[in-house]
PDB file of C-alpha atoms in Angstrom:
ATOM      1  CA  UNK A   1     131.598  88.062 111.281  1.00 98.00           C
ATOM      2  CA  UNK A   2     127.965  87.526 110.785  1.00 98.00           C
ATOM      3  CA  UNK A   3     124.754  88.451 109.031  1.00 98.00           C
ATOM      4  CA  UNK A   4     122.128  88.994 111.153  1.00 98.00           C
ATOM      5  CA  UNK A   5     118.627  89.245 109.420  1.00 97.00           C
ATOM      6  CA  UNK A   6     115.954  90.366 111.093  1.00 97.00           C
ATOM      7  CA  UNK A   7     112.299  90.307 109.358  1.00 96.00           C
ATOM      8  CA  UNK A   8     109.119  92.412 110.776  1.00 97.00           C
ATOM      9  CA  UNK A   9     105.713  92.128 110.243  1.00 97.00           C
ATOM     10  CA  UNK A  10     104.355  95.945 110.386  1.00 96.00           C
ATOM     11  CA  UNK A  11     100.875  96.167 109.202  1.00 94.00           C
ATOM     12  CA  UNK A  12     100.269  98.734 106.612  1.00 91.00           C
ATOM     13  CA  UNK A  13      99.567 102.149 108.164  1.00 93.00           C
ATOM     14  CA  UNK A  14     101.412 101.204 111.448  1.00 95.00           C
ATOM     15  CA  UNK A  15     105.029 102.424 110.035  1.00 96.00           C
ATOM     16  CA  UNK A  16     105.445 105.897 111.953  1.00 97.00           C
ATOM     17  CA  UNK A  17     104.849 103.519 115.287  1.00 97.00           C
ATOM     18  CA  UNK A  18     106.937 100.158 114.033  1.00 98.00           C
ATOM     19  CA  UNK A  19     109.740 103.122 112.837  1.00 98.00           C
ATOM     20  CA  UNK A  20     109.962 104.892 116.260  1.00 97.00           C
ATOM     21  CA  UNK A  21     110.126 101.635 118.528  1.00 97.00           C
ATOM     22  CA  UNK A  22     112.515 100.486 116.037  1.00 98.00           C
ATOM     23  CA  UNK A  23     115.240 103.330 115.943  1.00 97.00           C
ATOM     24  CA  UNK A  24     115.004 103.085 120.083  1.00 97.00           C
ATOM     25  CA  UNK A  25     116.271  99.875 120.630  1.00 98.00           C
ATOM     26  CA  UNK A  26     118.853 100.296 117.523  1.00 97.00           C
ATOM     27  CA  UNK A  27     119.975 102.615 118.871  1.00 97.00           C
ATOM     28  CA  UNK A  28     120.378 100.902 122.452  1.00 97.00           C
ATOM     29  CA  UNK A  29     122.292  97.968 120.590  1.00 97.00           C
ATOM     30  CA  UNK A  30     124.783 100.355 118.004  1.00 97.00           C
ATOM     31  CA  UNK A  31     127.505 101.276 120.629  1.00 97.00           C
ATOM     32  CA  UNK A  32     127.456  98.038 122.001  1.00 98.00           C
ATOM     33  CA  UNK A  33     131.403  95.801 121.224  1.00 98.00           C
ATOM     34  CA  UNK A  34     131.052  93.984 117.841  1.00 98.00           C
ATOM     35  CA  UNK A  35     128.297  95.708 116.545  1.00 98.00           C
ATOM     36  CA  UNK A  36     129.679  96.317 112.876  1.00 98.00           C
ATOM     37  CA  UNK A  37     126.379  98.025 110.735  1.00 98.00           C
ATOM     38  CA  UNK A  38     123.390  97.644 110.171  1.00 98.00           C
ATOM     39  CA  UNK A  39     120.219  99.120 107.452  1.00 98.00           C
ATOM     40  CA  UNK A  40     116.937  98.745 107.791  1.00 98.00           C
ATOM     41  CA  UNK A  41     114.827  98.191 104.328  1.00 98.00           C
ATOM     42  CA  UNK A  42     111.129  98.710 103.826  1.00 98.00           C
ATOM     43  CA  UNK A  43     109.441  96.063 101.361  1.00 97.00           C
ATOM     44  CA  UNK A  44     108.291  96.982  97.692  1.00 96.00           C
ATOM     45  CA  UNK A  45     105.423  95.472  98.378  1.00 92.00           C
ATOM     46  CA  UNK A  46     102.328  96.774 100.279  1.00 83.00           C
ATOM     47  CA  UNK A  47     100.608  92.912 100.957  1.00 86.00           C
ATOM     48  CA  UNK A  48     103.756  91.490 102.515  1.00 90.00           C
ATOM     49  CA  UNK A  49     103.574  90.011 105.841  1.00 88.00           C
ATOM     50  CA  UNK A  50     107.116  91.048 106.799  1.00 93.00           C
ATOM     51  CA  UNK A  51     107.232  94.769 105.455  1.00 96.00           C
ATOM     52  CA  UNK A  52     110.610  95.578 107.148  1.00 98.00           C
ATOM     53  CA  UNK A  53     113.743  93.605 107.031  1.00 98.00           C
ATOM     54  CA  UNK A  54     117.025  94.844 109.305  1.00 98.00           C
ATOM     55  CA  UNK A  55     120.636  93.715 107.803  1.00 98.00           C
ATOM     56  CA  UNK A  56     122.903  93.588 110.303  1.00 98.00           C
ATOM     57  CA  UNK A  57     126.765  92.683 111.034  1.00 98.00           C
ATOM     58  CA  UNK A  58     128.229  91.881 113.963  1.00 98.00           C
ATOM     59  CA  UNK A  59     132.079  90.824 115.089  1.00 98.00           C
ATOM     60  CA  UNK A  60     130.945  87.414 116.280  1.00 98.00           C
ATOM     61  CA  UNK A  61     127.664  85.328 117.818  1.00 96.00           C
ATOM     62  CA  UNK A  62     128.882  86.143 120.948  1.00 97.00           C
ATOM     63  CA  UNK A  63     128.982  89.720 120.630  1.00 98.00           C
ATOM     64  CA  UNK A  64     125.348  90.003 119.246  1.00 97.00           C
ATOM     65  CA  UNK A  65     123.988  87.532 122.122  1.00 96.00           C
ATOM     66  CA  UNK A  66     125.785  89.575 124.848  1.00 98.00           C
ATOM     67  CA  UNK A  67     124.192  92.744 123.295  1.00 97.00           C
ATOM     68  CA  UNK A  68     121.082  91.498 123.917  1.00 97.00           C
ATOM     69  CA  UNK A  69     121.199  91.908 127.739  1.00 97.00           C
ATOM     70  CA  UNK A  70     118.838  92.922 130.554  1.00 98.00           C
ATOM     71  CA  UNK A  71     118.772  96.373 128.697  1.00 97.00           C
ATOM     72  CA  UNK A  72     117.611  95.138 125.306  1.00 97.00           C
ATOM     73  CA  UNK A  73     114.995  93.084 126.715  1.00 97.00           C
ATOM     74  CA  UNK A  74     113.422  96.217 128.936  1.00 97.00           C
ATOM     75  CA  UNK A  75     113.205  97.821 125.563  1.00 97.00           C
ATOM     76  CA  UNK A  76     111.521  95.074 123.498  1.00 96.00           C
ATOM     77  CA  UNK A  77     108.992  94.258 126.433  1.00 96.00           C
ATOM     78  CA  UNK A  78     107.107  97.039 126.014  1.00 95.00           C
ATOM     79  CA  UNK A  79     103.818  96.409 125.188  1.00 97.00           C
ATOM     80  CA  UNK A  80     103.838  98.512 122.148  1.00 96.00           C
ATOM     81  CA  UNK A  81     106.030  95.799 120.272  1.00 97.00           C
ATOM     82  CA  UNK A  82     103.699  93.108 120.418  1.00 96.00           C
ATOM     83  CA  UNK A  83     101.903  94.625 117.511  1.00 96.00           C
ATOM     84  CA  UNK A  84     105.399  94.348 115.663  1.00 97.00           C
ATOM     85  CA  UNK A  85     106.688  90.031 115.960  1.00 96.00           C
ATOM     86  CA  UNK A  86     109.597  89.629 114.561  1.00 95.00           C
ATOM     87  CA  UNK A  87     111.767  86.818 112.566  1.00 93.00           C
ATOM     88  CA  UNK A  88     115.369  87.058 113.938  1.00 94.00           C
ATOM     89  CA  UNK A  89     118.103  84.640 112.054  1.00 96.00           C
ATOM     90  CA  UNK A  90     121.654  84.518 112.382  1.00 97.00           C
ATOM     91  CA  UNK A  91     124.082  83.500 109.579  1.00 98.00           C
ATOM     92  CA  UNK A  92     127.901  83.526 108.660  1.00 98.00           C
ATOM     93  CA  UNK A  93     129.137  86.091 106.759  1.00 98.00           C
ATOM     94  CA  UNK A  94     131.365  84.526 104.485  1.00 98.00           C
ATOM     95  CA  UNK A  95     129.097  83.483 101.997  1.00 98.00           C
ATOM     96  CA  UNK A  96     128.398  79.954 101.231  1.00 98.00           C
ATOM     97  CA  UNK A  97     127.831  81.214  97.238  1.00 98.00           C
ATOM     98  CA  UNK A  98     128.245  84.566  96.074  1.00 98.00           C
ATOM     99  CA  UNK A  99     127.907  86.323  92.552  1.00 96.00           C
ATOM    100  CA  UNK A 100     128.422  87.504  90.041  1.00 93.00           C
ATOM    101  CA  UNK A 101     131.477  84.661  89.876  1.00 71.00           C
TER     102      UNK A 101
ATOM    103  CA  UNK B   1     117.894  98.361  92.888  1.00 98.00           C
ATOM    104  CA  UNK B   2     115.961  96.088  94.987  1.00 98.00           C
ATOM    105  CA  UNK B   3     117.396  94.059  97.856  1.00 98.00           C
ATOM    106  CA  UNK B   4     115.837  89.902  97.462  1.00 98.00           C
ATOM    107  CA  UNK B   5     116.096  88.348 100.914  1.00 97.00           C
ATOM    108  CA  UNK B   6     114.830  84.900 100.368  1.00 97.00           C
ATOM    109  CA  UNK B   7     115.296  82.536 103.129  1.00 96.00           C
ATOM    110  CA  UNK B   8     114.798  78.635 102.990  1.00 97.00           C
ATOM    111  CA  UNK B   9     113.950  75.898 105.222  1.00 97.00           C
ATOM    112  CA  UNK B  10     116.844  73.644 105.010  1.00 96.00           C
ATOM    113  CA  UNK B  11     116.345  69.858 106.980  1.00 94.00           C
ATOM    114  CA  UNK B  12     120.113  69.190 108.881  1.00 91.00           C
ATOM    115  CA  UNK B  13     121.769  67.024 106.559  1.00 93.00           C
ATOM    116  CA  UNK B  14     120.160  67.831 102.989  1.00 95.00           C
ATOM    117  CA  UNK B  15     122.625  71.079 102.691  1.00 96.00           C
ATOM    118  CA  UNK B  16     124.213  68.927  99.696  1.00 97.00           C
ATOM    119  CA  UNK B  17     120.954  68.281  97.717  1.00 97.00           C
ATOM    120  CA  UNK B  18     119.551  72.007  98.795  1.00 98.00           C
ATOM    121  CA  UNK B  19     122.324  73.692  97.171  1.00 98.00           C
ATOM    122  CA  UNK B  20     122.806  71.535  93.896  1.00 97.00           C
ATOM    123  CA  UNK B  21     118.986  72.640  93.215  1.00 97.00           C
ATOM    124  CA  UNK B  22     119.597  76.203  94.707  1.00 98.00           C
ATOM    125  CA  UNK B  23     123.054  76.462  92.492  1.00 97.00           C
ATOM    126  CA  UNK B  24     120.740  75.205  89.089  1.00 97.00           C
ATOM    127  CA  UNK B  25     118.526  78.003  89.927  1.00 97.00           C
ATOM    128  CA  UNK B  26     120.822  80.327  90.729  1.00 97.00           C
ATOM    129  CA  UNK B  27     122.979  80.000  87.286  1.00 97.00           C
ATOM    130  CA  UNK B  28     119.453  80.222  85.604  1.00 97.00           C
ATOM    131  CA  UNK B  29     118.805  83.828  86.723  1.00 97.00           C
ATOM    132  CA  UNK B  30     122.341  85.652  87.318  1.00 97.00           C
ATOM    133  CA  UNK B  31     122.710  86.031  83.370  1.00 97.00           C
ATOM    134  CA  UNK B  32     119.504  87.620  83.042  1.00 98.00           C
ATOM    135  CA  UNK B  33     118.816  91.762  82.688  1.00 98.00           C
ATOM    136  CA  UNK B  34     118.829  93.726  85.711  1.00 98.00           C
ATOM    137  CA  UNK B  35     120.568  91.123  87.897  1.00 98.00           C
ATOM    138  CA  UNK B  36     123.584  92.724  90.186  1.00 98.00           C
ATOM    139  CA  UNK B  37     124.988  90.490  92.656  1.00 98.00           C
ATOM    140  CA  UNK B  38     123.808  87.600  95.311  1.00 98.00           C
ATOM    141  CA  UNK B  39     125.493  86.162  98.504  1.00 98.00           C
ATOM    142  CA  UNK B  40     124.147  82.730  99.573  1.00 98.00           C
ATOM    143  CA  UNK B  41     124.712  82.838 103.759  1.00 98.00           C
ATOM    144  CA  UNK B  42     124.085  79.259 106.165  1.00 98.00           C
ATOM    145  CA  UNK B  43     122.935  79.514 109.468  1.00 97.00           C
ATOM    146  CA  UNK B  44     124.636  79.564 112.694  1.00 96.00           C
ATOM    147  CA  UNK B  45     122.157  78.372 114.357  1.00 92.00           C
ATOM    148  CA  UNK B  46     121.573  74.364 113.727  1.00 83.00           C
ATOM    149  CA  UNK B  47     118.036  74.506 115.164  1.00 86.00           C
ATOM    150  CA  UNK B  48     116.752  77.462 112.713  1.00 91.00           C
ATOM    151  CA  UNK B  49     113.574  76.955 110.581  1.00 88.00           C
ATOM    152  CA  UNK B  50     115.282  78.937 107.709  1.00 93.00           C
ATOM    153  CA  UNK B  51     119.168  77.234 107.502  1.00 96.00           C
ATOM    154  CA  UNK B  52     119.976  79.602 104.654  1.00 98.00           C
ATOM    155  CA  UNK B  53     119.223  83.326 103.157  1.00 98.00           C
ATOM    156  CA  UNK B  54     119.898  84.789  99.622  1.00 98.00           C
ATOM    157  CA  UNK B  55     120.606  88.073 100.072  1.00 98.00           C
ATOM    158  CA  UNK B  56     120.605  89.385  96.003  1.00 98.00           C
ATOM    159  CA  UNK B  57     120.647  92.469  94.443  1.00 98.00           C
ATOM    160  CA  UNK B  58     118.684  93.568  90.830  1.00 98.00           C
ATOM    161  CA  UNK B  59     118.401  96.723  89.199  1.00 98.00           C
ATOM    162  CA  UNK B  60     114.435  97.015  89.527  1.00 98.00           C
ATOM    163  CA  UNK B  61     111.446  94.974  90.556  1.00 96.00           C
ATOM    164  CA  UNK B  62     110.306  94.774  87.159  1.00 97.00           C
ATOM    165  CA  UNK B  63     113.737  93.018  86.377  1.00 98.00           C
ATOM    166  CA  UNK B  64     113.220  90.840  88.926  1.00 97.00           C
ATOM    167  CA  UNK B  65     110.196  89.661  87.878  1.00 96.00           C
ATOM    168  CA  UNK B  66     110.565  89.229  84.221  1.00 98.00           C
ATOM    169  CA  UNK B  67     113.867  87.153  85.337  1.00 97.00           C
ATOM    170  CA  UNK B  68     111.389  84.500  86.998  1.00 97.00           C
ATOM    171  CA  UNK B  69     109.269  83.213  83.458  1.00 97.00           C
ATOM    172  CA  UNK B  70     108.915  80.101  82.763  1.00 98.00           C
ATOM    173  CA  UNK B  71     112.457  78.475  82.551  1.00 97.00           C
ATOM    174  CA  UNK B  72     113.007  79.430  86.052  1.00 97.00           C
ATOM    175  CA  UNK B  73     109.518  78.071  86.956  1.00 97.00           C
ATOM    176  CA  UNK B  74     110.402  74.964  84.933  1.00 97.00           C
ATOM    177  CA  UNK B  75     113.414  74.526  87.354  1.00 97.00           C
ATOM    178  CA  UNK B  76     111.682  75.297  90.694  1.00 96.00           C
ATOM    179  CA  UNK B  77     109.028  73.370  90.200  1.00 96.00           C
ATOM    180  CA  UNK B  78     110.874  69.684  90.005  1.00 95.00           C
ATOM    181  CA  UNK B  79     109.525  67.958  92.810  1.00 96.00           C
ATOM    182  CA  UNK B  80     112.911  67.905  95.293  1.00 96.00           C
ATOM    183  CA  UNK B  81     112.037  71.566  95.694  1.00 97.00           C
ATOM    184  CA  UNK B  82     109.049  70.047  97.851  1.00 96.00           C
ATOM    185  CA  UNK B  83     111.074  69.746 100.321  1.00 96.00           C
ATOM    186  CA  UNK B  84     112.731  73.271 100.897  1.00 97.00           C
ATOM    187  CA  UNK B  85     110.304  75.538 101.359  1.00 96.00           C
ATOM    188  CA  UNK B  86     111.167  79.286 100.431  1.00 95.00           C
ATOM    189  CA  UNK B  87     109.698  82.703 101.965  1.00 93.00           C
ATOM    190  CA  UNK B  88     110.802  85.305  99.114  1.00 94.00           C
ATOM    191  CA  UNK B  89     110.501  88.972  99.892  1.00 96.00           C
ATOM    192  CA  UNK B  90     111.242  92.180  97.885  1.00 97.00           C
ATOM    193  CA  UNK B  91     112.599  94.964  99.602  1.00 98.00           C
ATOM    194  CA  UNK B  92     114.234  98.445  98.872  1.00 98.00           C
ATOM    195  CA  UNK B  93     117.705  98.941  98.445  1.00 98.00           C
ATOM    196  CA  UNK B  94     117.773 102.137  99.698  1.00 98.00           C
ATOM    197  CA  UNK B  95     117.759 101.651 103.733  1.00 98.00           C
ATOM    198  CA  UNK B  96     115.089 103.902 105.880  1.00 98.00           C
ATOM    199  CA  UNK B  97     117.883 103.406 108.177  1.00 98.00           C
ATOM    200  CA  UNK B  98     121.565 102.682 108.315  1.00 98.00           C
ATOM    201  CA  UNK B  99     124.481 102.816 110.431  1.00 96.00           C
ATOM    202  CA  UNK B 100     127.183 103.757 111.693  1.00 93.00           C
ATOM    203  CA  UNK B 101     125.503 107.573 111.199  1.00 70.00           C
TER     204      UNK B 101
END
């Protein structure tokens, strides 16, 4: 399984926009095969370049990388995201440390 | 509670050193009040900027911050640290978002 971690720089005021693109192409990428959860977290603090952060699990690499197909990418091309960048890192699952012990 | 995501820039083939310092660190806060859990996660991806993400959990921002006074700034600031930068951001536990609905 892994962790996918997704950061987004919103600018403050911007969230109703960021929020609605957002839940689109979710929502394009939940019934996809290995797509495992996901929640999307809004930052505790109002000067932070990367105001959103998506937490997301998927079955395998694979999986997530054929979920982003031709589909996805129609989605994400719209203009309107370019206003949005985002930071997209994948990671194993299985922790490499985890507490409390 | 407050989701911590902080990810860290992680040169291929200094994981040992990285997580010796990270570990030091990481014993240094999980006693203190208000901290819940953490899961250290590496990369998949060799060529990332950011090899690996803490993904912790404490009961409060104010927590959070009291937990980083000067013994943990005493640790972070030995100079190997230099060398793995960190981007630290503070998020809401609660999701604006999650899934499966």
């Amino acid at each position: 399984m892994i962790t996918f971690v997704n950061q987004f720089a919103v600018p403050e005021g911007r969230d109703e926009e960021f929020l609605d693109l957002w839940t689109q192409v979710n929502a394009y990428l939940a019934p996809k095969a290995g797509y495992v959860d996901h929640a999307l977290h809004r930052s505790l603090d109002p000067g932070a370049s990367h105001r959103y952060v998506n937490l997301a699990h998927w079955d395998s690499v694979d999986d997530w990388r054929a979920a982003h197909d031709e589909g996805f990418r129609g989605l994400v091309q719209q203009p309107q995201w370019r206003d949005f960048p985002s930071q997209p890192a994948v990671y194993d699952a299985t922790p490499v440390h985890a507490g409390p012990a």
